[in-house]
Every structure is written in structure tokens, then in C-alpha cells.
Coordinates of C-alpha atoms and ligand atoms in Angstrom, one line a residue:
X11 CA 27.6 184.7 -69.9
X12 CA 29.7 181.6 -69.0
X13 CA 33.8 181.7 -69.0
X14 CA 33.7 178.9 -71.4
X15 CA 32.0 180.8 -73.9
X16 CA 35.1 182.1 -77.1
X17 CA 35.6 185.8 -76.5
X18 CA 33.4 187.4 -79.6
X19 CA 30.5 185.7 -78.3
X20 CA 30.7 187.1 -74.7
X21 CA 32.9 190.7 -76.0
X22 CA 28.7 190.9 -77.7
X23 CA 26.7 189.4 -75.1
X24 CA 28.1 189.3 -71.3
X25 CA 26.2 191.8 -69.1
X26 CA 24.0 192.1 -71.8
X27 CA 20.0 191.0 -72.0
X28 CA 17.1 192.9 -74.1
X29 CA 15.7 195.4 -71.4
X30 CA 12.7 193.4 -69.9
X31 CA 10.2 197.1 -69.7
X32 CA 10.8 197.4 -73.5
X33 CA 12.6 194.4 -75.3
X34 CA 15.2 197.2 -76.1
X35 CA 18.1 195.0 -77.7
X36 CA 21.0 197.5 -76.4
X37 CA 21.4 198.7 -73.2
X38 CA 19.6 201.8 -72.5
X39 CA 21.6 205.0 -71.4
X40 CA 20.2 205.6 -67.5
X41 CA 21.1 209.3 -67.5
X42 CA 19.9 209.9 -64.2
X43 CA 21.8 211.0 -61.3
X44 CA 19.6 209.5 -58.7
X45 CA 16.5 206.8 -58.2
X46 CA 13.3 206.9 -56.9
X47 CA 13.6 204.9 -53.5
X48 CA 10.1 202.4 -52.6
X49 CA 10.9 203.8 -49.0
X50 CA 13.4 205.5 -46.7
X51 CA 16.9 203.0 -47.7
X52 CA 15.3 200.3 -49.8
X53 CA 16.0 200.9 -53.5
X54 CA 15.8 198.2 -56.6
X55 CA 19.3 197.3 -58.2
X56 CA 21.5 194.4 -56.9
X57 CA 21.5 194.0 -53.5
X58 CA 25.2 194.5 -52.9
X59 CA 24.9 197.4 -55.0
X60 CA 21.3 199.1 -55.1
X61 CA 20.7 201.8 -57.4
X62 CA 20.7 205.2 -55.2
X63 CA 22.7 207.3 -56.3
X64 CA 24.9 207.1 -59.7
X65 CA 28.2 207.8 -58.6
X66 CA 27.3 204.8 -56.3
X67 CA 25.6 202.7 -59.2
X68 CA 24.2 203.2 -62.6
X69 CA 22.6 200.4 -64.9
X70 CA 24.5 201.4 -67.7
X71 CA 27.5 201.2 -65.7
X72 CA 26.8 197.7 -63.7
X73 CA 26.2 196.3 -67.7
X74 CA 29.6 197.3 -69.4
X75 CA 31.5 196.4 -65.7
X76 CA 30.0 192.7 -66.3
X77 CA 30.7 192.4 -69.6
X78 CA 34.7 193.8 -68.7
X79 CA 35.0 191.1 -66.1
X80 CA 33.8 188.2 -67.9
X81 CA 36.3 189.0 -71.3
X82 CA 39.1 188.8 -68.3
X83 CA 37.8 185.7 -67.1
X84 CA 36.9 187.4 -64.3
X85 CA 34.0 188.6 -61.5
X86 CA 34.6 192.2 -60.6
X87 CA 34.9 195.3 -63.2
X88 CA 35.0 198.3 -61.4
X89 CA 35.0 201.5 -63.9
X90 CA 36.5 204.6 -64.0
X91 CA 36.5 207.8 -65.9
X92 CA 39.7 207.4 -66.9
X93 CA 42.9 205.0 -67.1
X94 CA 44.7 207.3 -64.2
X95 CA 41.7 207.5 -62.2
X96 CA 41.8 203.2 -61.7
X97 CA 45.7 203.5 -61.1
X98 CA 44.9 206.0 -58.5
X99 CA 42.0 204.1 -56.9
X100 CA 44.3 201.0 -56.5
X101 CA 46.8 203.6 -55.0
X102 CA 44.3 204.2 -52.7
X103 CA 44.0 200.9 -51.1
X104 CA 47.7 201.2 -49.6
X105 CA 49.1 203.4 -47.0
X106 CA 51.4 205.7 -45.9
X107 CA 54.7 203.6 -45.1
X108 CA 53.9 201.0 -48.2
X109 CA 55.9 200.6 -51.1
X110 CA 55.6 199.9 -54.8
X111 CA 57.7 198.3 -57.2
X112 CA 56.5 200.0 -60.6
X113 CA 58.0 199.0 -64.1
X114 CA 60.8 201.4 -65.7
X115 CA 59.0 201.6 -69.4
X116 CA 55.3 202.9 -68.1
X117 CA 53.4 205.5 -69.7
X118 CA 54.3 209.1 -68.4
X119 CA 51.3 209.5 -67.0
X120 CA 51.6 207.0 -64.8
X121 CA 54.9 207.7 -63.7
X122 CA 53.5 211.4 -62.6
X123 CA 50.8 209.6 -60.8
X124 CA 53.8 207.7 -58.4
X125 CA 56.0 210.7 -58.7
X126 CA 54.1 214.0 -57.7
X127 CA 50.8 212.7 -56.3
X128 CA 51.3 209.6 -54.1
X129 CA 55.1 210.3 -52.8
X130 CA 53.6 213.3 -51.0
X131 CA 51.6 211.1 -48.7
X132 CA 54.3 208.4 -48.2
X133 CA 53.6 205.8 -50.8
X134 CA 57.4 205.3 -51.6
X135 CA 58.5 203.4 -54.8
X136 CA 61.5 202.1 -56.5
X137 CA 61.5 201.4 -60.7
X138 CA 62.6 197.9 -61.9
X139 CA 63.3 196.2 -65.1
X140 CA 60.5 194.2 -65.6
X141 CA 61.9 192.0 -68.2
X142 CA 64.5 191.2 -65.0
X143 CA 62.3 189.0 -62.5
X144 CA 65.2 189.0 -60.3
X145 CA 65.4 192.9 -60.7
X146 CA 61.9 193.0 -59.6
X147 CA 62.9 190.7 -56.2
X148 CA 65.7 193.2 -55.6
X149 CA 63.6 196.1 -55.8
X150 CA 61.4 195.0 -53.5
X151 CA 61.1 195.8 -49.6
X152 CA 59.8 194.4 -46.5
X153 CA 57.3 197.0 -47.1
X154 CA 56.0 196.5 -50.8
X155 CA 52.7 195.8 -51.0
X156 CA 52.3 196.2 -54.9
X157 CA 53.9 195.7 -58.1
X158 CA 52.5 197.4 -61.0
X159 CA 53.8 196.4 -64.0
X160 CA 52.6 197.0 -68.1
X161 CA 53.7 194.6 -71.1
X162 CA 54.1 195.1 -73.5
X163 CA 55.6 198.5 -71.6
X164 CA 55.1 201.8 -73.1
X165 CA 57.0 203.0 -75.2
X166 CA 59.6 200.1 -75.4
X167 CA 57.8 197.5 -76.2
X168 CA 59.6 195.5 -73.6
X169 CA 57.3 192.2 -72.6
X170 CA 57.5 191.3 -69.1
X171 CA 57.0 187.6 -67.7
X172 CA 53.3 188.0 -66.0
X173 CA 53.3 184.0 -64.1
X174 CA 57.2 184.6 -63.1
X175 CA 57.0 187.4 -61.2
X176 CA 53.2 186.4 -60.0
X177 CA 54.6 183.8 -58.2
X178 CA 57.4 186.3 -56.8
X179 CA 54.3 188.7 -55.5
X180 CA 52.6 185.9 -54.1
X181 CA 55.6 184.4 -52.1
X182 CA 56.8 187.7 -50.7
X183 CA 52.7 188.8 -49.7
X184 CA 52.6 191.7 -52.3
X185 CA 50.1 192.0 -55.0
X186 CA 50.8 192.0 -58.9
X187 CA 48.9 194.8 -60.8
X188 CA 49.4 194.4 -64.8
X189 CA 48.2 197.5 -67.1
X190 CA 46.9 195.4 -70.4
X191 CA 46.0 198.3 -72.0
X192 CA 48.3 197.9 -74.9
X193 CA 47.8 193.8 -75.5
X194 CA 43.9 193.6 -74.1
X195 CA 42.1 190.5 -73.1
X196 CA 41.9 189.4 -76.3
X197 CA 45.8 188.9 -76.3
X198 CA 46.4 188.2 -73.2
X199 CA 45.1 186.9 -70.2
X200 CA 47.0 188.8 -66.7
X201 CA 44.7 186.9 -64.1
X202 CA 44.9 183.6 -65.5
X203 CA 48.5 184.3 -65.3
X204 CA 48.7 185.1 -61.4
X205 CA 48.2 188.5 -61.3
X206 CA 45.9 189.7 -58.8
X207 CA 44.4 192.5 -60.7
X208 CA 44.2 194.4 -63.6
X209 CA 43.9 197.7 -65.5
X210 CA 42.8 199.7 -68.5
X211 CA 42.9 202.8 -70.3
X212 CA 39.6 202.1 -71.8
X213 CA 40.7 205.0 -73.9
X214 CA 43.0 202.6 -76.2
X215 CA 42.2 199.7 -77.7
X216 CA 38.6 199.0 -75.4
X217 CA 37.0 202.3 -76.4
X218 CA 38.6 202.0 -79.8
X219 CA 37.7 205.0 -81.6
X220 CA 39.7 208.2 -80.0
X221 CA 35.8 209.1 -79.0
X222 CA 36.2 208.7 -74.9
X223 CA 38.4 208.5 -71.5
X224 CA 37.7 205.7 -69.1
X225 CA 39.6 203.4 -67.0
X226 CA 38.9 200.0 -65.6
X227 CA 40.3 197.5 -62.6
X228 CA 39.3 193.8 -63.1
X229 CA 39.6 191.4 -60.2
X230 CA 38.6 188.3 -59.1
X231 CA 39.6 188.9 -55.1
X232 CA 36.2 189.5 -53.4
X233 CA 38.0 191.9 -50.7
X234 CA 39.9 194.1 -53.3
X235 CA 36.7 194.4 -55.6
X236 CA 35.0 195.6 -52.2
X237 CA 37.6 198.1 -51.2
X238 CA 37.8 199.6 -55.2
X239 CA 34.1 199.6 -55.4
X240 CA 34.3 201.6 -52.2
X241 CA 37.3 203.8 -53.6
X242 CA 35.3 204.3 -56.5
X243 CA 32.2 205.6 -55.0
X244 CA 34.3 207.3 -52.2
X245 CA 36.4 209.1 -54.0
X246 CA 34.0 209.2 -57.3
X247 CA 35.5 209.6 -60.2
X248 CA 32.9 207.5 -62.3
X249 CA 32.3 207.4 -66.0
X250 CA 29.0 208.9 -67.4
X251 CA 26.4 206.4 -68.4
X252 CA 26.6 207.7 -71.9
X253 CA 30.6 207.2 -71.8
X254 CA 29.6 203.6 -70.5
X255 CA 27.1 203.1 -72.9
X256 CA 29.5 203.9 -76.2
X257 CA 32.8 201.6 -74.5
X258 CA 30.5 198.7 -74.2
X259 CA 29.2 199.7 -77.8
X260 CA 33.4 199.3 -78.7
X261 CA 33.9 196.0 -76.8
X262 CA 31.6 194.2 -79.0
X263 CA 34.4 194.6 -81.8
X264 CA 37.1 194.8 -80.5
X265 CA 37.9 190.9 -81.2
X266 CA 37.7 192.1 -84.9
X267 CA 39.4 195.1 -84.3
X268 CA 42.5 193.5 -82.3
X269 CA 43.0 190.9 -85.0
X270 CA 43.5 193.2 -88.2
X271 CA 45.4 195.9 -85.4
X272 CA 47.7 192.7 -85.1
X273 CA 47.9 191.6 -88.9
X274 CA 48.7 195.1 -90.1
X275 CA 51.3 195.9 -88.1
X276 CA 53.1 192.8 -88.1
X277 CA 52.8 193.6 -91.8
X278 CA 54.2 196.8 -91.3
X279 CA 57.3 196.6 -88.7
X280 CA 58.4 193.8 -91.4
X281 CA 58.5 196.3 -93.8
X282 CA 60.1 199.1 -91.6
X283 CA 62.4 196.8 -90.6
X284 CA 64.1 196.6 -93.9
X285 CA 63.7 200.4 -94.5
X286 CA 67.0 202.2 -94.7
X287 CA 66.2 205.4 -92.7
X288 CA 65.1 203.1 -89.5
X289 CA 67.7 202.3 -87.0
X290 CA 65.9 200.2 -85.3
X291 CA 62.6 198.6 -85.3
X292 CA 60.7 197.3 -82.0
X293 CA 58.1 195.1 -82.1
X294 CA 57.6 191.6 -79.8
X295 CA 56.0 190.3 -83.2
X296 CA 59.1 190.2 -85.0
X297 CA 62.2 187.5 -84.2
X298 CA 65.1 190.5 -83.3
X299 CA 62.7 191.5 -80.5
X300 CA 64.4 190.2 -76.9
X301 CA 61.4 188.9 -75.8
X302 CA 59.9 187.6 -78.6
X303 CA 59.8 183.8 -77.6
X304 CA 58.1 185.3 -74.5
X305 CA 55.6 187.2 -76.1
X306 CA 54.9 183.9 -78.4
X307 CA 54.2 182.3 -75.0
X308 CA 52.2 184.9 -73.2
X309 CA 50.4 186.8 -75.7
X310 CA 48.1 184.7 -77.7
X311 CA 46.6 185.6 -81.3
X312 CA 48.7 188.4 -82.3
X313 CA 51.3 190.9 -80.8
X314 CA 49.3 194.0 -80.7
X315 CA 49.0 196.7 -82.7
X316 CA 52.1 199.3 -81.4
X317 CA 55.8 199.8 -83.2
X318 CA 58.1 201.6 -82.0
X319 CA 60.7 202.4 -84.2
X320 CA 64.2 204.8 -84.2
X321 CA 65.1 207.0 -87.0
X322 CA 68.4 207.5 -88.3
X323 CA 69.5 210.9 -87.5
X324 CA 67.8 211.5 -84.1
X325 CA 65.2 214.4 -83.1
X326 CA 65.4 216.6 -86.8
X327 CA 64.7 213.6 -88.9
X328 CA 62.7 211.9 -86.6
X329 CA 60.3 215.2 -86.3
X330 CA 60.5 215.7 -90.3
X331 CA 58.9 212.0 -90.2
X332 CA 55.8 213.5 -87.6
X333 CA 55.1 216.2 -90.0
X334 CA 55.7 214.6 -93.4
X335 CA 52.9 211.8 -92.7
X336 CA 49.4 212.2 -94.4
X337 CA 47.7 209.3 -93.3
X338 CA 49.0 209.1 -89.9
X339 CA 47.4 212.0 -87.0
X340 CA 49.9 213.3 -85.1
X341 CA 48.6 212.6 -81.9
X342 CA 49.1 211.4 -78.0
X343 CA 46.7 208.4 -77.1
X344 CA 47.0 205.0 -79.2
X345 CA 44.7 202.3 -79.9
X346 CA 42.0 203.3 -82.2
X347 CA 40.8 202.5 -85.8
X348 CA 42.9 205.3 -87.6
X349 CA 46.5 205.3 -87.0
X350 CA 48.8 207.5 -85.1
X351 CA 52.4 208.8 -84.9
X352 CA 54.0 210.5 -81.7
X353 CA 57.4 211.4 -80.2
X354 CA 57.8 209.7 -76.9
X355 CA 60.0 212.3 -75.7
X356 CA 58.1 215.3 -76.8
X357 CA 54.5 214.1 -75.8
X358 CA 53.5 211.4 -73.9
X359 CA 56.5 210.6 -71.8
X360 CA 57.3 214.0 -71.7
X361 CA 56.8 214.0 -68.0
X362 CA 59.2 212.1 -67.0
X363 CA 62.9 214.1 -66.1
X364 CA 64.9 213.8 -69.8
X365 CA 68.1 212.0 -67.9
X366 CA 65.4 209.5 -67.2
X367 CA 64.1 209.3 -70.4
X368 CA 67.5 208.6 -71.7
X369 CA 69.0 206.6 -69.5
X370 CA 65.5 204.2 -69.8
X371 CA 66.3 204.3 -73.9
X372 CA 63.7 206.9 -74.7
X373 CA 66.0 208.3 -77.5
X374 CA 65.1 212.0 -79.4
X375 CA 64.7 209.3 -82.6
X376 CA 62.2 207.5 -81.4
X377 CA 58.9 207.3 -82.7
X378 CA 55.9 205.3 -81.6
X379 CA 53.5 204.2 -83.9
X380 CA 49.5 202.7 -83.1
X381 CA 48.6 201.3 -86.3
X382 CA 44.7 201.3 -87.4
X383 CA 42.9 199.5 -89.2
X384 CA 42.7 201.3 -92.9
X385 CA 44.7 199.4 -95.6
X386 CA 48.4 198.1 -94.2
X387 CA 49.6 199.2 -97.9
X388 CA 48.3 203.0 -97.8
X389 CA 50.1 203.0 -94.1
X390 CA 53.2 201.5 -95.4
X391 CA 53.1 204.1 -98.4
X392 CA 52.8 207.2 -96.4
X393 CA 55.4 205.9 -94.0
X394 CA 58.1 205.7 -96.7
X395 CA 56.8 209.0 -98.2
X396 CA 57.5 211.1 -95.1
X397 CA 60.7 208.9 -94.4
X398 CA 61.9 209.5 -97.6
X399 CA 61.7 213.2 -97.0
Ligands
PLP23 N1 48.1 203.0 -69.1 C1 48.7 203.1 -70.3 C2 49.5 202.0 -70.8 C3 48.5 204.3 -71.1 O1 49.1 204.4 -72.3 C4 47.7 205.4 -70.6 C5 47.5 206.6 -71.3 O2 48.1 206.8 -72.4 C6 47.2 205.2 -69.3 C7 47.4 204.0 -68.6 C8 46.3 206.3 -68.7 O3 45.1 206.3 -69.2 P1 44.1 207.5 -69.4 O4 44.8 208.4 -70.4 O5 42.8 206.9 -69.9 O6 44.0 208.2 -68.1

């Protein structure tokens, strides 16, 4: 499916052609963990990547890994069975004695990743303020190979400028890794931008509907897509061809899905924004947002669909908020069609030390908010019910 084709036509169609045994309009599931070979070593499937083994390759997973390359504007997908596992394949690629500057709002998870699995075998790495491009450039060493960044950042909200601190990367020989799990390729484009690669928790806004894990890298650097495919079949954490088969299932919607994500909770952080039991509202949609002539610049289509917003009255009010909802799940993750509420603090960024958390403005009242796609005015009515409480 050509680049130049608008990004519903090829989030239905790249990868994608009716199975030529069967006419079969949808992929077929290939759960099968190995393939018959025609003789010792010669096996059909692409010749760079022949089908022997499915932790090596898998049909279902070579068609959702084109169709994730082409809506980056890209040539390589390589897929993962979860968001950490593509983080930690990337990781792989460096070595002992390299260094990483790594964004200061990034989910917990990734954090722990840095903090208790790669430190141990000497991947050193030093957190920046990514909104700062010249705080990135003093973060970085003689040694860094990698900066790995998210914006909008998690859970701040904080947008970071992707072509700026490209062209830092690039002049200083490191690589730029941005996580666009929270804006997606239909808001924004990280490789068209500079970066050199980039990553997804497929479990947010790709997959869509709460229903799987997976991870993704997208590249279009030949040598990198070789060492991740090899990381990835090395190391093997792969997703099933039934998980591949329902996120490529998801991707086919997720242009309609992003845009009323986007509507609705510009919608809503308007409305919050006047409340009188919010503090604070933060969303790079709205014109009190720091970055919010950046995120006009960078993001195109829509500001995605996360708030994050402080309560008056810290942790008891802000937990009264997390119980009192009806509509809302109380619930880590983010990104699918019903809407969820969580406590930074408490849940997902729970993992990283509390002086941190503070000291990064992860306050006990804030709450972060992925907002769905049922009606904006039922999710504006049951916030005000349980912030009325
Ligand atoms: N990146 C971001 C921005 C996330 O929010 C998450 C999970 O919440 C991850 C990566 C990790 O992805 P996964 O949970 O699929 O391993």
C-alpha cells in the first residue's frame, strides 16, 4: 500500500490482500508453531524472513507488521508481545558502558525497565526535561547512544519538541527513540520528524479495546530493523498470531476511533477546566497548556484523548473522585473505547520512588483520565457527579 495513500485507506488495507488459497477477505489466523519445510533449510515465506519457525515468523504476524510500518510512513514493524518487551529489545541493541538519556514524565513501567533491569548490566542513564532541548544536550555523555523520549509524556502531558532534539541526536551520533503510544500515527508523525525509531504499547490506543498486550518498534534504518528483528527472534518475546490477528482487526479503526477520542475530550477538559473542584486541568489541547503552540505544530488532527487533571484537596478527595465514578472503570492501562480513571501515584507510576514522583509533579491529587468514545455529555455528567461528592 503506497505512502501517498490518506491514513484510513491504508490503517484498512496495508499488509492486507484476500488470501490467494481461499479468497479469504481477512487475514487468516496461522496458529501454527512451525512449517512444513520443501527440504532440509528451504521453507516458503519471504526470503529475508522464511517461515520456520513462529517465533522467527508467522503470516499473521509479517501482515499486521506491514500494515504498522506503512501508517508510520515507514518499512520495518517489528512486533512484540507487549509495549515493555519493544523498549527492552531496543535496550538490547546497546552495551554495557552506553548511556541513555530517558525523559522525566515516562510511564512507570518504563522507568522500572531502566531502573532495576538494565542498570544491572551497565546500561547507565540520566532523566531530562524533555520539553528542555538544551536539558536533553546537558544530559547527554560522550557515551549516550540513545534518547528515549514520550510526548505527550505520561502522566503530565508534557509535549516534547520531536525535530529539535532529532537534530540534537543526530549531531552528537545518538539515536532518538519516541514512545507514540499516547498521540499514535494518526496524530503524529515521530520518523518524519527525525527520529530514528519508534514505539508502542499496542495495548492503548492501536489495540483499542482493553482486549490485548503488544508492543511494536517502527523503523525505517535497514541495520536497526535487522538487529530488532534478530532481538526479537533471539530473545522471543513475540505476540500470538491470534493477538496479531485482533490488533490488526483494531488498526483498521483506529482513524475513527482517534478522532472522536480527540473531540470528546477536548470537549471535556473545557468543561473541567471551569469546574470548581479542579485545581488544575492539563491538556496540550487547551490554550493554558505550556506547550500548546507546540502540540498545534507537531500533533496534527487532534490532541489525543488523555487529561490529566488535580483535585482540590489532594489524595482524600482525589480518591473519593475514583470511587464515586459510574461510567468511568477504575483501571491502569489507557486508550480504549470506554473510558477510564486512575491515580498516577497509586497505580501506574507507582513504581517510581514517591520523592521522585513529587519532585517530577506527580501530586497525591492527581488524576489521569483516557476518555472513550461513549457520549462526551454522559462522561462530563458522571464526572461532576462523583466531584460533586
Ligand atoms: N509506553 C507507555 C506510554 C505506556 O503507557 C505503557 C503502559 O502503560 C507502556 C509503554 C508499556 O506497555 P505495555 O503495558 O504494553 O507493556
Amino acid at each position: 500500500m503506497p505512502h501517498r495513500h490518506g491514513f484510513g485507506t491504508r490503517a484498512v488495507h496495508a499488509g492486507q490482500h484476500p488470501d490467494p488459497t481461499t479468497g479469504a477477505v481477512m487475514p487468516p489466523i496461522y496458529m501454527t508453531s512451525t512449517f512444513a519445510q520443501e527440504s532440509p533449510g528451504v521453507s516458503k515465506g519471504p526470503p529475508d524472513m522464511p517461515y520456520d519457525y513462529s517465533r522467527a515468523a508467522n503470516p499473521t504476524r509479517t501482515v499486521l507488521e506491514a500494515n504498522l510500518a506503512s501508517l508510520e510512513h515507514s518499512t520495518h514493524a517489528i512486533a512484540f508481545s507487549s509495549g515493555c518487551a519493544a523498549l527492552a529489545a531496543l535496550l538490547h541493541t546497546l552495551q554495557s558502558g552506553d548511556h541513555v538519556v530517558l525523559g522525566d514524565d515516562v510511564y512507570g513501567g518504563t522507568f522500572r525497565v531502566f531502573e532495576r533491569v538494565f542498570k544491572q548490566f551497565g546500561i547507565g542513564y540520566t532523566q531530562a526535561d524533555v520539553t528542555d532541548v538544551s536539558a536533553v544536550e546537558r544530559a547527554m555523555t560522550p557515551a549516550t547512544k540513545l534518547v528515549w523520549l514520550e510526548t505527550p509524556t505520561n502522566p503530565l502531558l508534557k509535549i516534547a519538541d520531536i525535530a529539535a532534539i532529532a537534530k540534537l541526536t543526530r549531531s552528537r551520533g545518538a539515536r532518538l527513540a519516541v514512545d507514540n503510544t499516547f498521540a499514535t500515527p494518526y496524530l503524529q508523525a515521530p520518523l518524519a520528524l527525525g527520529a530514528d525509531v519508534v514505539c508502542h504499547s499496542a495495548t492503548k490506543y492501536l489495540g483499542g479495546h482493553s482486549d490485548i498486550i503488544g508492543g511494536a518498534l517502527i523503523t525505517s534504518d535497514d541495520a536497526l530493523a535487522k538487529d530488532l528483528h534478530f532481538y526479537q527472534k533471539a530473545v522471543g518475546a513475540v505476540p500470538s498470531p491470534f493477538d496479531c490477528f485482533l490488533l490488526l482487526r483494531s488498526t483498521k479503526t483506529l482513524h475513527l476511533r482517534m478522532a472522536r477520542h480527540c473531540e470528546s475530550a477536548m470537549h471535556i477538559a473545557r468543561h473541567l477546566e471551569k469546574h470548581t473542584s479542579v485545581e488544575h486541568v492539563i491538556y496540550p489541547g487547551l490554550a493554558s497548556h505550556p506547550q500548546h503552540d507546540l502540540a498545534k505544530r507537531q500533533m496534527c488532527g487532534g490532541y489525543g484523548g488523555m487529561i490529566s487533571l488535580v483535585v482540590k484537596g489532594g489524595l482524600g478527595p482525589a480518591k473519593r473522585v475514583l470511587e464515586r465514578v459510574e461510567i468511568f472503570t477504575l483501571a491502569e492501562s489507557l486508550g480504549g473505547v470506554e473510558s477510564l480513571i486512575e491515580h498516577p501515584g497509586i497505580m501506574t507510576h507507582a513504581s517510581i520512588p514517591a520523592d521522585l514522583r513529587a519532585a517530577r509533579g506527580i501530586h497525591d491529587g492527581l488524576i489521569r483520565l483516557s476518555i472513550g468514545v461513549e457520549d462526551p455529555a454522559d462522561l462530563i455528567a458522571d464526572l461532576d457527579q462523583a466531584l460533586a461528592g
